[in-house]
Amino acid sequence: MRTDGRESDNVEDRRGESGRGMPGGIRIGRGGLGIGTIVVALVASYFLGIDPRVVMSVLGGMDSGAPVQVEAPAAPAPKPADDIGRFVSVVLADTEDTWRAAFKEAGGTYREPKLVLFSGSYPTACGMGQSAAGPFYCPLDQKVYIDLAFFRMLQERFRAPGDFAQAYVVAHEVGHHVQNLLGIMEKTAQLRQRMSERDYNEVSVRVELQADCFAGVWAHHAQRVRNVLEPGDLEEALRAATAIGDDVLQKQTQGRVVPDSFTHGSAAQRVRWFRTGFERGSMQACNTFEARSL
């Protein structure tokens, strides 16, 4: 991926800052979670999801009450100065250009998210973010959180190397921000209160696949307008999408596949919806909620 574009002003480099304590801790819901379920939930949230505690709530283990209050730092954060941090900043800037134009064309205004680079743990409006839970988006503070050690895991453990695979991660999380601005995340959260676990799992899958599609929309416009793709880039993103399907992750972690417990979508579905966004370049093409077949 070409990285000669501008860098975003919305990246906060909080690496090296220790996370504050979280009053009250996290309560486990009725019945609790078996260790196998916890592993599946966290592995799923490793890849392109929202706050990992939401994934665990979907699986029926964690209370879904009011967000836990944590102490956020008051001091301003510097911009990243290392290569990988600056790469993320360039990708974020490119998503800003894409979605600003898309919202303007639709008669709206795009509010840019912040992206926080952290290491270990870090306080968020959704609770204490943990490196072990991978990248996530918190709708309550409209920030994307990434521990960049995740990119090394993406390459080494899940065999999805390449800078465009990393860009795909960022673009997917920004896709959740777009959903938040459109009111989609609020509406789906309301559904959680009156749906069975199985039915809500399907809603969660549609949320995640739409974010994949939005990542494809970004890639489409970034290529058409700014010609950012290099040979092999698209294949890197598709390889990452394949590696993080629920079916692949479940088979790796528990030896069997349970479709009713999917929360992010199968490998084939994730690839299909990213391709849909990339090939059609339209937000309207990403209406996973009305799609009969995913």
Short mmCIF file of N, CA, C and O in Angstrom, two decimals, residues 109-166:
data_model
loop_
_atom_site.label_atom_id
_atom_site.label_comp_id
_atom_site.label_asym_id
_atom_site.label_seq_id
_atom_site.Cartn_x
_atom_site.Cartn_y
_atom_site.Cartn_z
N THR A 109 -22.61 15.21 7.47
CA THR A 109 -21.27 15.63 7.90
C THR A 109 -20.61 14.48 8.63
O THR A 109 -21.21 13.90 9.55
N TYR A 110 -19.41 14.16 8.25
CA TYR A 110 -18.67 13.06 8.87
C TYR A 110 -17.88 13.58 10.07
O TYR A 110 -17.07 14.49 9.94
N ARG A 111 -18.14 13.01 11.24
CA ARG A 111 -17.37 13.34 12.43
C ARG A 111 -16.25 12.31 12.57
O ARG A 111 -16.51 11.11 12.73
N GLU A 112 -15.02 12.77 12.49
CA GLU A 112 -13.88 11.87 12.47
C GLU A 112 -13.66 11.23 13.84
O GLU A 112 -13.75 11.92 14.87
N PRO A 113 -13.37 9.94 13.87
CA PRO A 113 -13.06 9.29 15.16
C PRO A 113 -11.62 9.55 15.56
O PRO A 113 -10.78 9.93 14.73
N LYS A 114 -11.34 9.36 16.82
CA LYS A 114 -9.96 9.32 17.30
C LYS A 114 -9.47 7.88 17.26
O LYS A 114 -10.26 6.94 17.35
N LEU A 115 -8.19 7.71 17.09
CA LEU A 115 -7.58 6.39 17.15
C LEU A 115 -6.49 6.42 18.20
O LEU A 115 -5.58 7.26 18.14
N VAL A 116 -6.58 5.53 19.18
CA VAL A 116 -5.65 5.50 20.30
C VAL A 116 -4.73 4.29 20.17
O VAL A 116 -5.20 3.15 20.11
N LEU A 117 -3.44 4.54 20.13
CA LEU A 117 -2.45 3.47 20.18
C LEU A 117 -2.07 3.27 21.64
O LEU A 117 -1.72 4.23 22.33
N PHE A 118 -2.18 2.04 22.13
CA PHE A 118 -1.84 1.78 23.52
C PHE A 118 -1.07 0.48 23.61
O PHE A 118 -0.94 -0.27 22.64
N SER A 119 -0.54 0.21 24.78
CA SER A 119 0.16 -1.05 25.02
C SER A 119 -0.28 -1.61 26.37
O SER A 119 -0.36 -0.87 27.35
N GLY A 120 -0.59 -2.89 26.38
CA GLY A 120 -1.00 -3.53 27.64
C GLY A 120 -2.46 -3.33 27.93
O GLY A 120 -3.31 -4.12 27.57
N SER A 121 -2.77 -2.24 28.62
CA SER A 121 -4.16 -1.92 28.95
C SER A 121 -4.32 -0.42 28.94
O SER A 121 -3.36 0.34 29.10
N TYR A 122 -5.58 0.01 28.75
CA TYR A 122 -5.82 1.45 28.67
C TYR A 122 -7.29 1.74 28.95
O TYR A 122 -8.18 1.01 28.48
N PRO A 123 -7.60 2.81 29.70
CA PRO A 123 -8.99 3.12 30.04
C PRO A 123 -9.75 3.70 28.86
O PRO A 123 -9.25 4.53 28.13
N THR A 124 -10.98 3.22 28.69
CA THR A 124 -11.86 3.72 27.65
C THR A 124 -13.24 3.97 28.26
O THR A 124 -13.51 3.54 29.38
N ALA A 125 -14.09 4.63 27.51
CA ALA A 125 -15.45 4.86 27.99
C ALA A 125 -16.26 3.57 28.04
O ALA A 125 -17.33 3.53 28.65
N CYS A 126 -15.76 2.51 27.41
CA CYS A 126 -16.43 1.21 27.44
C CYS A 126 -15.81 0.28 28.47
O CYS A 126 -16.16 -0.90 28.52
N GLY A 127 -14.92 0.78 29.30
CA GLY A 127 -14.23 -0.06 30.28
C GLY A 127 -12.74 -0.11 29.98
O GLY A 127 -12.25 0.58 29.09
N MET A 128 -12.03 -0.93 30.72
CA MET A 128 -10.59 -1.01 30.54
C MET A 128 -10.25 -1.85 29.32
O MET A 128 -10.55 -3.04 29.26
N GLY A 129 -9.66 -1.22 28.33
CA GLY A 129 -9.24 -1.94 27.14
C GLY A 129 -8.00 -2.77 27.43
O GLY A 129 -7.09 -2.32 28.14
N GLN A 130 -7.97 -3.98 26.90
CA GLN A 130 -6.86 -4.90 27.13
C GLN A 130 -6.22 -5.30 25.81
O GLN A 130 -6.91 -5.57 24.83
N SER A 131 -4.90 -5.36 25.82
CA SER A 131 -4.17 -5.78 24.63
C SER A 131 -4.63 -7.15 24.15
O SER A 131 -4.75 -7.40 22.95
N ALA A 132 -4.92 -8.06 25.09
CA ALA A 132 -5.30 -9.43 24.74
C ALA A 132 -6.60 -9.50 23.96
O ALA A 132 -6.89 -10.51 23.33
N ALA A 133 -7.39 -8.45 24.00
CA ALA A 133 -8.68 -8.46 23.32
C ALA A 133 -8.60 -7.91 21.91
O ALA A 133 -9.60 -7.91 21.19
N GLY A 134 -7.45 -7.44 21.47
CA GLY A 134 -7.28 -6.98 20.11
C GLY A 134 -7.91 -5.62 19.84
O GLY A 134 -8.43 -4.96 20.73
N PRO A 135 -7.88 -5.17 18.59
CA PRO A 135 -8.44 -3.86 18.22
C PRO A 135 -9.95 -3.81 18.46
O PRO A 135 -10.64 -4.81 18.25
N PHE A 136 -10.45 -2.66 18.87
CA PHE A 136 -11.90 -2.52 19.03
C PHE A 136 -12.31 -1.06 18.93
O PHE A 136 -11.48 -0.14 19.05
N TYR A 137 -13.58 -0.86 18.69
CA TYR A 137 -14.17 0.47 18.63
C TYR A 137 -15.11 0.64 19.80
O TYR A 137 -15.92 -0.25 20.09
N CYS A 138 -15.01 1.76 20.49
CA CYS A 138 -15.90 2.08 21.59
C CYS A 138 -16.86 3.17 21.14
O CYS A 138 -16.44 4.31 20.91
N PRO A 139 -18.14 2.86 20.99
CA PRO A 139 -19.09 3.87 20.51
C PRO A 139 -19.34 4.99 21.52
O PRO A 139 -19.78 6.08 21.13
N LEU A 140 -19.06 4.75 22.80
CA LEU A 140 -19.37 5.76 23.81
C LEU A 140 -18.40 6.95 23.77
O LEU A 140 -18.77 8.07 24.11
N ASP A 141 -17.16 6.72 23.35
CA ASP A 141 -16.23 7.85 23.19
C ASP A 141 -15.81 8.05 21.73
O ASP A 141 -15.00 8.92 21.43
N GLN A 142 -16.36 7.21 20.84
CA GLN A 142 -16.10 7.30 19.40
C GLN A 142 -14.60 7.24 19.11
O GLN A 142 -14.06 8.02 18.32
N LYS A 143 -13.97 6.23 19.71
CA LYS A 143 -12.53 6.03 19.50
C LYS A 143 -12.24 4.58 19.12
O LYS A 143 -12.90 3.66 19.60
N VAL A 144 -11.26 4.42 18.26
CA VAL A 144 -10.71 3.12 17.92
C VAL A 144 -9.47 2.89 18.77
O VAL A 144 -8.64 3.79 18.90
N TYR A 145 -9.35 1.69 19.34
CA TYR A 145 -8.21 1.36 20.21
C TYR A 145 -7.43 0.20 19.61
O TYR A 145 -8.01 -0.85 19.28
N ILE A 146 -6.12 0.37 19.47
CA ILE A 146 -5.27 -0.68 18.90
C ILE A 146 -3.95 -0.77 19.65
O ILE A 146 -3.26 0.24 19.83
N ASP A 147 -3.62 -1.97 20.09
CA ASP A 147 -2.27 -2.29 20.52
C ASP A 147 -1.57 -2.86 19.30
O ASP A 147 -1.97 -3.90 18.77
N LEU A 148 -0.52 -2.20 18.83
CA LEU A 148 0.10 -2.58 17.56
C LEU A 148 0.79 -3.93 17.61
O LEU A 148 1.17 -4.47 16.56
N ALA A 149 0.95 -4.51 18.81
CA ALA A 149 1.47 -5.88 18.90
C ALA A 149 0.53 -6.84 18.19
O ALA A 149 0.94 -7.93 17.77
N PHE A 150 -0.72 -6.44 18.02
CA PHE A 150 -1.69 -7.28 17.33
C PHE A 150 -1.28 -7.55 15.89
O PHE A 150 -1.51 -8.63 15.35
N PHE A 151 -0.67 -6.57 15.24
CA PHE A 151 -0.26 -6.76 13.86
C PHE A 151 0.78 -7.87 13.73
O PHE A 151 0.81 -8.59 12.73
N ARG A 152 1.63 -7.99 14.73
CA ARG A 152 2.61 -9.09 14.71
C ARG A 152 1.91 -10.43 14.85
O ARG A 152 2.26 -11.40 14.17
N MET A 153 0.88 -10.48 15.69
CA MET A 153 0.09 -11.71 15.83
C MET A 153 -0.65 -12.03 14.54
O MET A 153 -0.75 -13.19 14.14
N LEU A 154 -1.16 -11.00 13.88
CA LEU A 154 -1.86 -11.20 12.62
C LEU A 154 -0.95 -11.89 11.61
O LEU A 154 -1.37 -12.77 10.86
N GLN A 155 0.31 -11.51 11.61
CA GLN A 155 1.26 -12.08 10.66
C GLN A 155 1.75 -13.46 11.09
O GLN A 155 1.76 -14.41 10.29
N GLU A 156 2.13 -13.59 12.37
CA GLU A 156 2.81 -14.80 12.80
C GLU A 156 1.85 -15.92 13.17
O GLU A 156 2.04 -17.07 12.76
N ARG A 157 0.82 -15.62 13.93
CA ARG A 157 -0.09 -16.67 14.40
C ARG A 157 -1.16 -17.00 13.38
O ARG A 157 -1.52 -18.16 13.20
N PHE A 158 -1.66 -15.97 12.72
CA PHE A 158 -2.79 -16.20 11.82
C PHE A 158 -2.41 -16.12 10.35
O PHE A 158 -3.27 -16.18 9.48
N ARG A 159 -1.12 -15.98 10.09
CA ARG A 159 -0.59 -16.07 8.73
C ARG A 159 -1.31 -15.15 7.76
O ARG A 159 -1.68 -15.55 6.65
N ALA A 160 -1.50 -13.92 8.18
CA ALA A 160 -2.13 -12.91 7.33
C ALA A 160 -1.23 -11.68 7.32
O ALA A 160 -1.57 -10.64 7.90
N PRO A 161 -0.05 -11.79 6.68
CA PRO A 161 0.91 -10.68 6.69
C PRO A 161 0.52 -9.59 5.69
O PRO A 161 -0.40 -9.76 4.89
N GLY A 162 1.25 -8.49 5.73
CA GLY A 162 1.09 -7.44 4.75
C GLY A 162 0.50 -6.17 5.31
O GLY A 162 -0.33 -6.20 6.21
N ASP A 163 0.95 -5.05 4.75
CA ASP A 163 0.47 -3.77 5.26
C ASP A 163 -0.99 -3.53 4.94
O ASP A 163 -1.71 -2.87 5.69
N PHE A 164 -1.49 -4.10 3.83
CA PHE A 164 -2.90 -3.87 3.53
C PHE A 164 -3.81 -4.70 4.42
O PHE A 164 -4.96 -4.32 4.67
N ALA A 165 -3.32 -5.83 4.91
CA ALA A 165 -4.07 -6.58 5.92
C ALA A 165 -4.23 -5.73 7.17
O ALA A 165 -5.29 -5.70 7.81
N GLN A 166 -3.17 -5.00 7.53
CA GLN A 166 -3.23 -4.11 8.68
C GLN A 166 -4.17 -2.94 8.42
O GLN A 166 -4.95 -2.53 9.30
#
